[in-house]
Tab-separated table of C-alpha atoms and ligand atoms in Angstrom:
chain	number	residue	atom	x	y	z
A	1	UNK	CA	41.451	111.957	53.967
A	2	UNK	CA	44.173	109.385	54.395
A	3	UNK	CA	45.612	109.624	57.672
A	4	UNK	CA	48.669	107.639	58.630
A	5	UNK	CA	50.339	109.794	60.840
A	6	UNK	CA	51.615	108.129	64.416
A	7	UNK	CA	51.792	104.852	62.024
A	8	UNK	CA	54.452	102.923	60.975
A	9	UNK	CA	55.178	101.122	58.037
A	10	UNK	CA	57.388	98.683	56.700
A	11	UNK	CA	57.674	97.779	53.026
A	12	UNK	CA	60.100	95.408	51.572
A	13	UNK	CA	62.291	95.764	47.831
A	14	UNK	CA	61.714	99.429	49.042
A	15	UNK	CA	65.218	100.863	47.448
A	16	UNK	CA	63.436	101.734	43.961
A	17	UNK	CA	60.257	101.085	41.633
A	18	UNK	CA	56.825	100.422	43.162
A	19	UNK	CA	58.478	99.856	46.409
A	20	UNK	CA	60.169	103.067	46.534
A	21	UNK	CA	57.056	105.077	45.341
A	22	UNK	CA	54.555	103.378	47.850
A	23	UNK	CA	57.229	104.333	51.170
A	24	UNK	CA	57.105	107.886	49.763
A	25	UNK	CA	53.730	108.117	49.095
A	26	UNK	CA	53.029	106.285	52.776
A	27	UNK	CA	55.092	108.982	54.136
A	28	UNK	CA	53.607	111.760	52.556
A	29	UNK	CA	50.299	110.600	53.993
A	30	UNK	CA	52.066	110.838	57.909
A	31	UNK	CA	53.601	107.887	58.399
A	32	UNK	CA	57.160	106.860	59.693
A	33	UNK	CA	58.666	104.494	57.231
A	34	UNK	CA	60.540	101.040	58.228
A	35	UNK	CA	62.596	100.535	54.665
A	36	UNK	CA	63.995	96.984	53.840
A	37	UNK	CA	65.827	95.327	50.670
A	38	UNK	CA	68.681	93.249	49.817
A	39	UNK	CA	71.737	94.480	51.675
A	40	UNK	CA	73.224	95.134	48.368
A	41	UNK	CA	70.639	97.968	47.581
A	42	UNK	CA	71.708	99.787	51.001
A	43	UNK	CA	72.730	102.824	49.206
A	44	UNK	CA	69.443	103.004	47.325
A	45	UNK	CA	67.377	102.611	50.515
A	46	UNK	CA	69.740	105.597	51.880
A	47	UNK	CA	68.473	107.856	49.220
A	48	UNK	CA	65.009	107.156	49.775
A	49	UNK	CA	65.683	107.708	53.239
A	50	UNK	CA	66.942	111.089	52.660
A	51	UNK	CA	63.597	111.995	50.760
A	52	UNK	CA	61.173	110.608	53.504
A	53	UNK	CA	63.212	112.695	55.790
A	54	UNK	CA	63.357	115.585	53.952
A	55	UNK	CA	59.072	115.533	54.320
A	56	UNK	CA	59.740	115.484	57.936
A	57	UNK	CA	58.908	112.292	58.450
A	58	UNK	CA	61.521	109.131	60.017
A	59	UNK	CA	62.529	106.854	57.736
A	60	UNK	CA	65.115	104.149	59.371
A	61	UNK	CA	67.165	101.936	56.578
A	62	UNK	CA	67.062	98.303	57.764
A	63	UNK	CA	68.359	95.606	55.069
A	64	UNK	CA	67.689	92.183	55.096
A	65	UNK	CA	66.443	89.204	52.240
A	66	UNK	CA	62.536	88.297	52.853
A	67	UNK	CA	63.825	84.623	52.226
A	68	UNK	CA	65.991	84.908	55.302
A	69	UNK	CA	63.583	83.850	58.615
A	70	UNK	CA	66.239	84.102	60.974
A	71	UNK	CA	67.542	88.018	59.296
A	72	UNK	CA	63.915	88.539	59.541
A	73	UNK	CA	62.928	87.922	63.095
A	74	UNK	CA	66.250	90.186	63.708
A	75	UNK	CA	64.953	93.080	61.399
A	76	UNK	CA	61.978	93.003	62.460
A	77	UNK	CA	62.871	93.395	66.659
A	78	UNK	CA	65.218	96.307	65.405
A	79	UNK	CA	62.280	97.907	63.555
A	80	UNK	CA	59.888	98.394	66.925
A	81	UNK	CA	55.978	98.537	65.960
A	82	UNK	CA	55.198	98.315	62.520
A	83	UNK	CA	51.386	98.841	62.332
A	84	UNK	CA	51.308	98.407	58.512
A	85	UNK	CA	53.366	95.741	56.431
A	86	UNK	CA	53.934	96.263	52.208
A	87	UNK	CA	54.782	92.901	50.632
A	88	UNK	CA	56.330	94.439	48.034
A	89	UNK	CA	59.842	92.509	47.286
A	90	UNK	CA	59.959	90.493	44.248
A	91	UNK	CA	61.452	89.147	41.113
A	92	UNK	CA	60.742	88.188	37.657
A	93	UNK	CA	62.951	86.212	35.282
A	94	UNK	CA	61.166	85.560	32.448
A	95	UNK	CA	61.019	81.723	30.254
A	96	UNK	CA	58.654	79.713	29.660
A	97	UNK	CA	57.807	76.495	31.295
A	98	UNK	CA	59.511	73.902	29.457
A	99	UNK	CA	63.125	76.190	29.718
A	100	UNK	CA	62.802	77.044	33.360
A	101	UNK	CA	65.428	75.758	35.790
A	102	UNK	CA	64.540	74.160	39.085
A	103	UNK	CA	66.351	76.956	40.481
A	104	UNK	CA	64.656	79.968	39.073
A	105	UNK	CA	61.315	77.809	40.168
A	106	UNK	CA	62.724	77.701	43.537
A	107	UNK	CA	63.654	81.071	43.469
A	108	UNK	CA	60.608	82.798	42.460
A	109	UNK	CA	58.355	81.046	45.204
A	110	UNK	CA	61.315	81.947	47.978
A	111	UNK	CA	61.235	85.742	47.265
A	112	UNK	CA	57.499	85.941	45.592
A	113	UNK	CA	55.750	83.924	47.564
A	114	UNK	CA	57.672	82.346	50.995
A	115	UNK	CA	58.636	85.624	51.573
A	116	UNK	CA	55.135	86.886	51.887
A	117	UNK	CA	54.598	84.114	54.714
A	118	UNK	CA	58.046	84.796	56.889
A	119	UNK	CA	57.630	88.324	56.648
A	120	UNK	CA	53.375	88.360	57.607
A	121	UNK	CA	54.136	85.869	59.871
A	122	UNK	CA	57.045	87.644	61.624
A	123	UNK	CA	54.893	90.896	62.233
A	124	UNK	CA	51.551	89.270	63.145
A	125	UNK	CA	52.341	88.817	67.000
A	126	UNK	CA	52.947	92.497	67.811
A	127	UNK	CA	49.837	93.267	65.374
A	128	UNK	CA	47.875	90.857	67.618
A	129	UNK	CA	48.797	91.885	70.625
A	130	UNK	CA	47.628	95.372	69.603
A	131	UNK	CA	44.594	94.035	68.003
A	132	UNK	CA	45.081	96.347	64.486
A	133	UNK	CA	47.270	95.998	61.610
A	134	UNK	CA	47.303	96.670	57.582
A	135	UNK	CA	48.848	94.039	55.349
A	136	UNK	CA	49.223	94.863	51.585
A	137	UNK	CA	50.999	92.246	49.645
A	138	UNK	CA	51.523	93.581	45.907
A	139	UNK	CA	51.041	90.429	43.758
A	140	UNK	CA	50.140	91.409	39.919
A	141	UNK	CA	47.767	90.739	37.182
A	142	UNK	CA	49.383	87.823	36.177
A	143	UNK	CA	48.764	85.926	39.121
A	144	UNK	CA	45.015	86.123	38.019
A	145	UNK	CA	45.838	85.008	34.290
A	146	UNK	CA	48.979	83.173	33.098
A	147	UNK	CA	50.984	84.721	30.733
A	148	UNK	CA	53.116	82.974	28.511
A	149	UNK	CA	57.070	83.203	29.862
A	150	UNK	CA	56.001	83.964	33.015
A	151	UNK	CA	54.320	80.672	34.263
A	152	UNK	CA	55.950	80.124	37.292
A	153	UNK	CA	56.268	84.236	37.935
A	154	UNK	CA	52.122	84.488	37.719
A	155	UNK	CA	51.915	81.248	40.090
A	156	UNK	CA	53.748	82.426	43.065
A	157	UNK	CA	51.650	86.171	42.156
A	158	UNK	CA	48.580	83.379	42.335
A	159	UNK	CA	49.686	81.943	45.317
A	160	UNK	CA	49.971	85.775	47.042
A	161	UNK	CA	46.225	85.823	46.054
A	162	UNK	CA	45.465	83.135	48.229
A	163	UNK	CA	47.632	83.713	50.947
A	164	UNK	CA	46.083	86.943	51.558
A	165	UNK	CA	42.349	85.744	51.063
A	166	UNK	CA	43.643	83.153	53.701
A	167	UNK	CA	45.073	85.397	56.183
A	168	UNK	CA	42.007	87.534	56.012
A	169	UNK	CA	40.357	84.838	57.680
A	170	UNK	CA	42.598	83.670	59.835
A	171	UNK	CA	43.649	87.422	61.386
A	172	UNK	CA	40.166	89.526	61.077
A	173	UNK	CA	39.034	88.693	64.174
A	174	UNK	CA	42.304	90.924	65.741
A	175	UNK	CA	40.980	93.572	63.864
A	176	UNK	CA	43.910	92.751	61.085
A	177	UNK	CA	43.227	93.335	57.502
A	178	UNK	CA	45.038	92.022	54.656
A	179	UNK	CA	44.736	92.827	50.908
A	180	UNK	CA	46.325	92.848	48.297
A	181	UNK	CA	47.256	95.492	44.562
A	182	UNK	CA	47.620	93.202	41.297
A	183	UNK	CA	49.360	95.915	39.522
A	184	UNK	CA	49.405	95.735	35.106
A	185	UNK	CA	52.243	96.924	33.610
A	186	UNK	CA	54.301	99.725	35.567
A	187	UNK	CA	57.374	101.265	34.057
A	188	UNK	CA	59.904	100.214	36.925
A	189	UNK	CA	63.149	97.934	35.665
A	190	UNK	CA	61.155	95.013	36.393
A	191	UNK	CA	58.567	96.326	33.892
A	192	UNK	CA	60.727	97.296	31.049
A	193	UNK	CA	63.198	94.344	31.122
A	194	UNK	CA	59.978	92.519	30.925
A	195	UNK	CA	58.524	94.507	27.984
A	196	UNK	CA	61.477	94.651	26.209
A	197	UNK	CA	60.842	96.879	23.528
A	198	UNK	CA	59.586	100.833	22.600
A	199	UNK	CA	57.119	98.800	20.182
A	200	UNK	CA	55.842	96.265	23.099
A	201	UNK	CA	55.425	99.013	25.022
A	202	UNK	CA	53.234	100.862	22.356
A	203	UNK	CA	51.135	97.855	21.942
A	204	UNK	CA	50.178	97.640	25.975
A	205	UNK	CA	49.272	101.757	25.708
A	206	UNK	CA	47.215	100.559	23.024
A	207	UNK	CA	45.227	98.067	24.772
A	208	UNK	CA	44.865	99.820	28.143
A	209	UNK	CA	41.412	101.817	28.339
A	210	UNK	CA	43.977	104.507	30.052
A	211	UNK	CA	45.937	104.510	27.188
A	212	UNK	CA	49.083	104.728	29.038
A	213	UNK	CA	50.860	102.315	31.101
A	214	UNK	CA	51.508	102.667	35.048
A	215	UNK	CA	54.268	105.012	36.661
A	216	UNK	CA	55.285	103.636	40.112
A	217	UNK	CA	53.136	106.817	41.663
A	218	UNK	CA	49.832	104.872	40.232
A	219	UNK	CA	50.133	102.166	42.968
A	220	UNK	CA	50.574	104.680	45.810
A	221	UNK	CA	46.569	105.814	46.272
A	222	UNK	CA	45.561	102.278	46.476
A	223	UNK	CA	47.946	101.393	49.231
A	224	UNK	CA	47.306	104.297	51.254
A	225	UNK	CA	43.467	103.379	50.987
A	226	UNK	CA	44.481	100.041	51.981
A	227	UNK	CA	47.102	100.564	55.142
A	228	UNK	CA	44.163	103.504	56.152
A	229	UNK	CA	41.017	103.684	57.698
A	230	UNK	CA	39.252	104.594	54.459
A	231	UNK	CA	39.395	100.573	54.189
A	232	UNK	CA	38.767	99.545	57.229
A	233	UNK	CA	35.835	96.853	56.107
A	234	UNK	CA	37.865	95.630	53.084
A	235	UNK	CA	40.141	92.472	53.822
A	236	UNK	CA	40.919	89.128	51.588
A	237	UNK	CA	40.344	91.585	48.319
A	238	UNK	CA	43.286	92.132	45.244
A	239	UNK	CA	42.433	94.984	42.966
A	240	UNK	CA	43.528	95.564	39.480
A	241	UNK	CA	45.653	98.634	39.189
A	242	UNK	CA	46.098	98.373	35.905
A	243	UNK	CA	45.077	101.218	33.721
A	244	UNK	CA	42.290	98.725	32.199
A	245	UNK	CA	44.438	96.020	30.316
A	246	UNK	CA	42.783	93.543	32.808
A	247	UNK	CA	38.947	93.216	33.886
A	248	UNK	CA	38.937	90.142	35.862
B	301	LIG	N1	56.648	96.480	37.334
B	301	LIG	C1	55.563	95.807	37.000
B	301	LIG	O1	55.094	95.889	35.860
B	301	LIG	C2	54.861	94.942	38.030
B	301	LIG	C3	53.620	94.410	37.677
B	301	LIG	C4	52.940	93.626	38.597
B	301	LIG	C5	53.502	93.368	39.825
B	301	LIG	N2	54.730	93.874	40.146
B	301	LIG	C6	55.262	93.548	41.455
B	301	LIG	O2	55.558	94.736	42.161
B	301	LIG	C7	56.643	94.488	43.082
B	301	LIG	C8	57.730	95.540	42.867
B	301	LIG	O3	58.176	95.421	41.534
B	301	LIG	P1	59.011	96.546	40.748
B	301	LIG	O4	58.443	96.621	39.398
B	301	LIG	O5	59.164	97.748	41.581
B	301	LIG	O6	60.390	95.735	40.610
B	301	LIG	P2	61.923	96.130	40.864
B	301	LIG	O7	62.699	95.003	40.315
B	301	LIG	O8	62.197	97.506	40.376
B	301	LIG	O9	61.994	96.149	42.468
B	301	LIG	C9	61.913	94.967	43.223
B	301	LIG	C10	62.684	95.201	44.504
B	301	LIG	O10	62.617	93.996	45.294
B	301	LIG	C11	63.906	93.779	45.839
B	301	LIG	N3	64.117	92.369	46.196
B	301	LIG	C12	64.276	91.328	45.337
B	301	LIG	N4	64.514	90.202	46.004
B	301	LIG	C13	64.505	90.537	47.332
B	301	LIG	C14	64.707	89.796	48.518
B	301	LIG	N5	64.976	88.480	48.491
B	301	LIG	N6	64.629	90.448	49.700
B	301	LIG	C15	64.374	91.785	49.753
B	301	LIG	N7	64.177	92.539	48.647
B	301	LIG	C16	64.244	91.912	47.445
B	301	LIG	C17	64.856	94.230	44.735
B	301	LIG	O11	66.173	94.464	45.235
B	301	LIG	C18	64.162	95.477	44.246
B	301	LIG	O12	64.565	96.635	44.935
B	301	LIG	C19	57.102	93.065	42.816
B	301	LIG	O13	56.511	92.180	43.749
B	301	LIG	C20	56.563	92.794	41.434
B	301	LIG	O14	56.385	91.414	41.187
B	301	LIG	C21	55.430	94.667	39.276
């Protein structure tokens, strides 16, 4: 069994979707819940609040933007011990390579990808000084195959490949792990503004082995195996939750 309890966690873009699901799901398997997103999604992180509290478990609501370093370093002296961080926060505005704006280039690496390294690198002290710590960063199956219209979305999902292989290494030795979930297609708003269509979506059930695409509940088991001790010789991997649309 699973066994977070006396644990906390904190997992970013937690108001709704995968995010939502995992601090529920982390809850439900003991542990206290740290819950961050953009201050504008306050209300959201409220209501998931409520839930985690409902299950008897404490659940403190702490906004802040993972591209902020200085908000950050606040949130994360507020929060106390975390002893497991979710990279979960992210965005994806789809167009294809020739169309995209030096903005939404800029933009995708600051929340997708920089704010992987502020956040990691804002908890690893207290994780070192204890010598144990989970990291899960949630990058996707496109960062392990491009897919047209989402170029620079599956690059910084790449780059949260590497950055987790690389931490590995560099944090093992204080008993550290880091890993990270490249989920398929998962019916959040991310993934049905992104599918676009009933008949897009019919196509993907087609090609999964599952035949089904992923509810935000699918990503919860492999997180819990990842912030437990159930995993505690796996670091630097990224699995495929995916349903089978993806072998590689
Ligand atoms: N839905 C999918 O099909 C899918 C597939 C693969 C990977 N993912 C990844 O899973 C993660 C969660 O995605 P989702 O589908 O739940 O999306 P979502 O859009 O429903 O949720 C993303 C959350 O991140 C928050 N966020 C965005 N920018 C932020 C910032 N700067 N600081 C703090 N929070 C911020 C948003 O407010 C939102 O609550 C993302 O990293 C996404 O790339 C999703």
């Amino acid at each position: 069994m699973a066994e977070l309890t006396g644990k906390t966690a904190l997992v970013t873009g937690a108001s709704r979707g995968i995010g939502a699901a995992v601090a529920l799901g982390l809850a439900e398997a003991g542990a206290d819940i740290v819950l961050c997103d953009l201050p504008v999604q306050e209300r959201y992180l409220a209501d998931v609040a409520s839930k985690i509290e409902s299950i008897g478990r404490k659940a403190i609501v702490l906004p802040c933007d993972v591209t902020d370093k200085a908000g950050i370093e606040a949130m994360v002296a507020q929060a106390g011990t975390i002893d497991i961080l979710v990279n979960n926060a992210g965005i994806l505005k789809p167009s294809t390579l020739e169309d995209l704006s030096e903005a939404d280039w800029d933009a995708h690496f600051d929340v997708n990808a920089k704010g992987i390294l502020l956040m990691t690198n804002a908890v690893l002290p207290q994780m070192r000084a204890r010598k144990a710590g989970r990291i899960i960063n949630i990058a996707s199956i496109a960062g392990r195959q491009g897919v047209p219209t989402q170029g620079h979305y599956a690059a910084t999902k790449a780059t949260a490949i590497t950055l987790t292989r690389v931490y590995a290494q560099e944090v093992g030795m204080d008993g550290i792990t880091v890993n990270a979930i490249c989920p398929g297609i998962i019916l959040t708003e991310m993934g049905k503004n992104n599918l676009g269509s009933e008949e897009a979506i019919r196509h993907w059930e087609e090609v999964a082995a599952l035949k089904r695409l992923g509810d935000p509940k699918d990503i919860v088991g492999p997180t819990v195996f990842f912030a437990s001790d159930l995993s505690a010789f796996v670091t630097g991997q990224a699995l495929n939750v995916c349903g089978g649309i993806y072998f590689h």
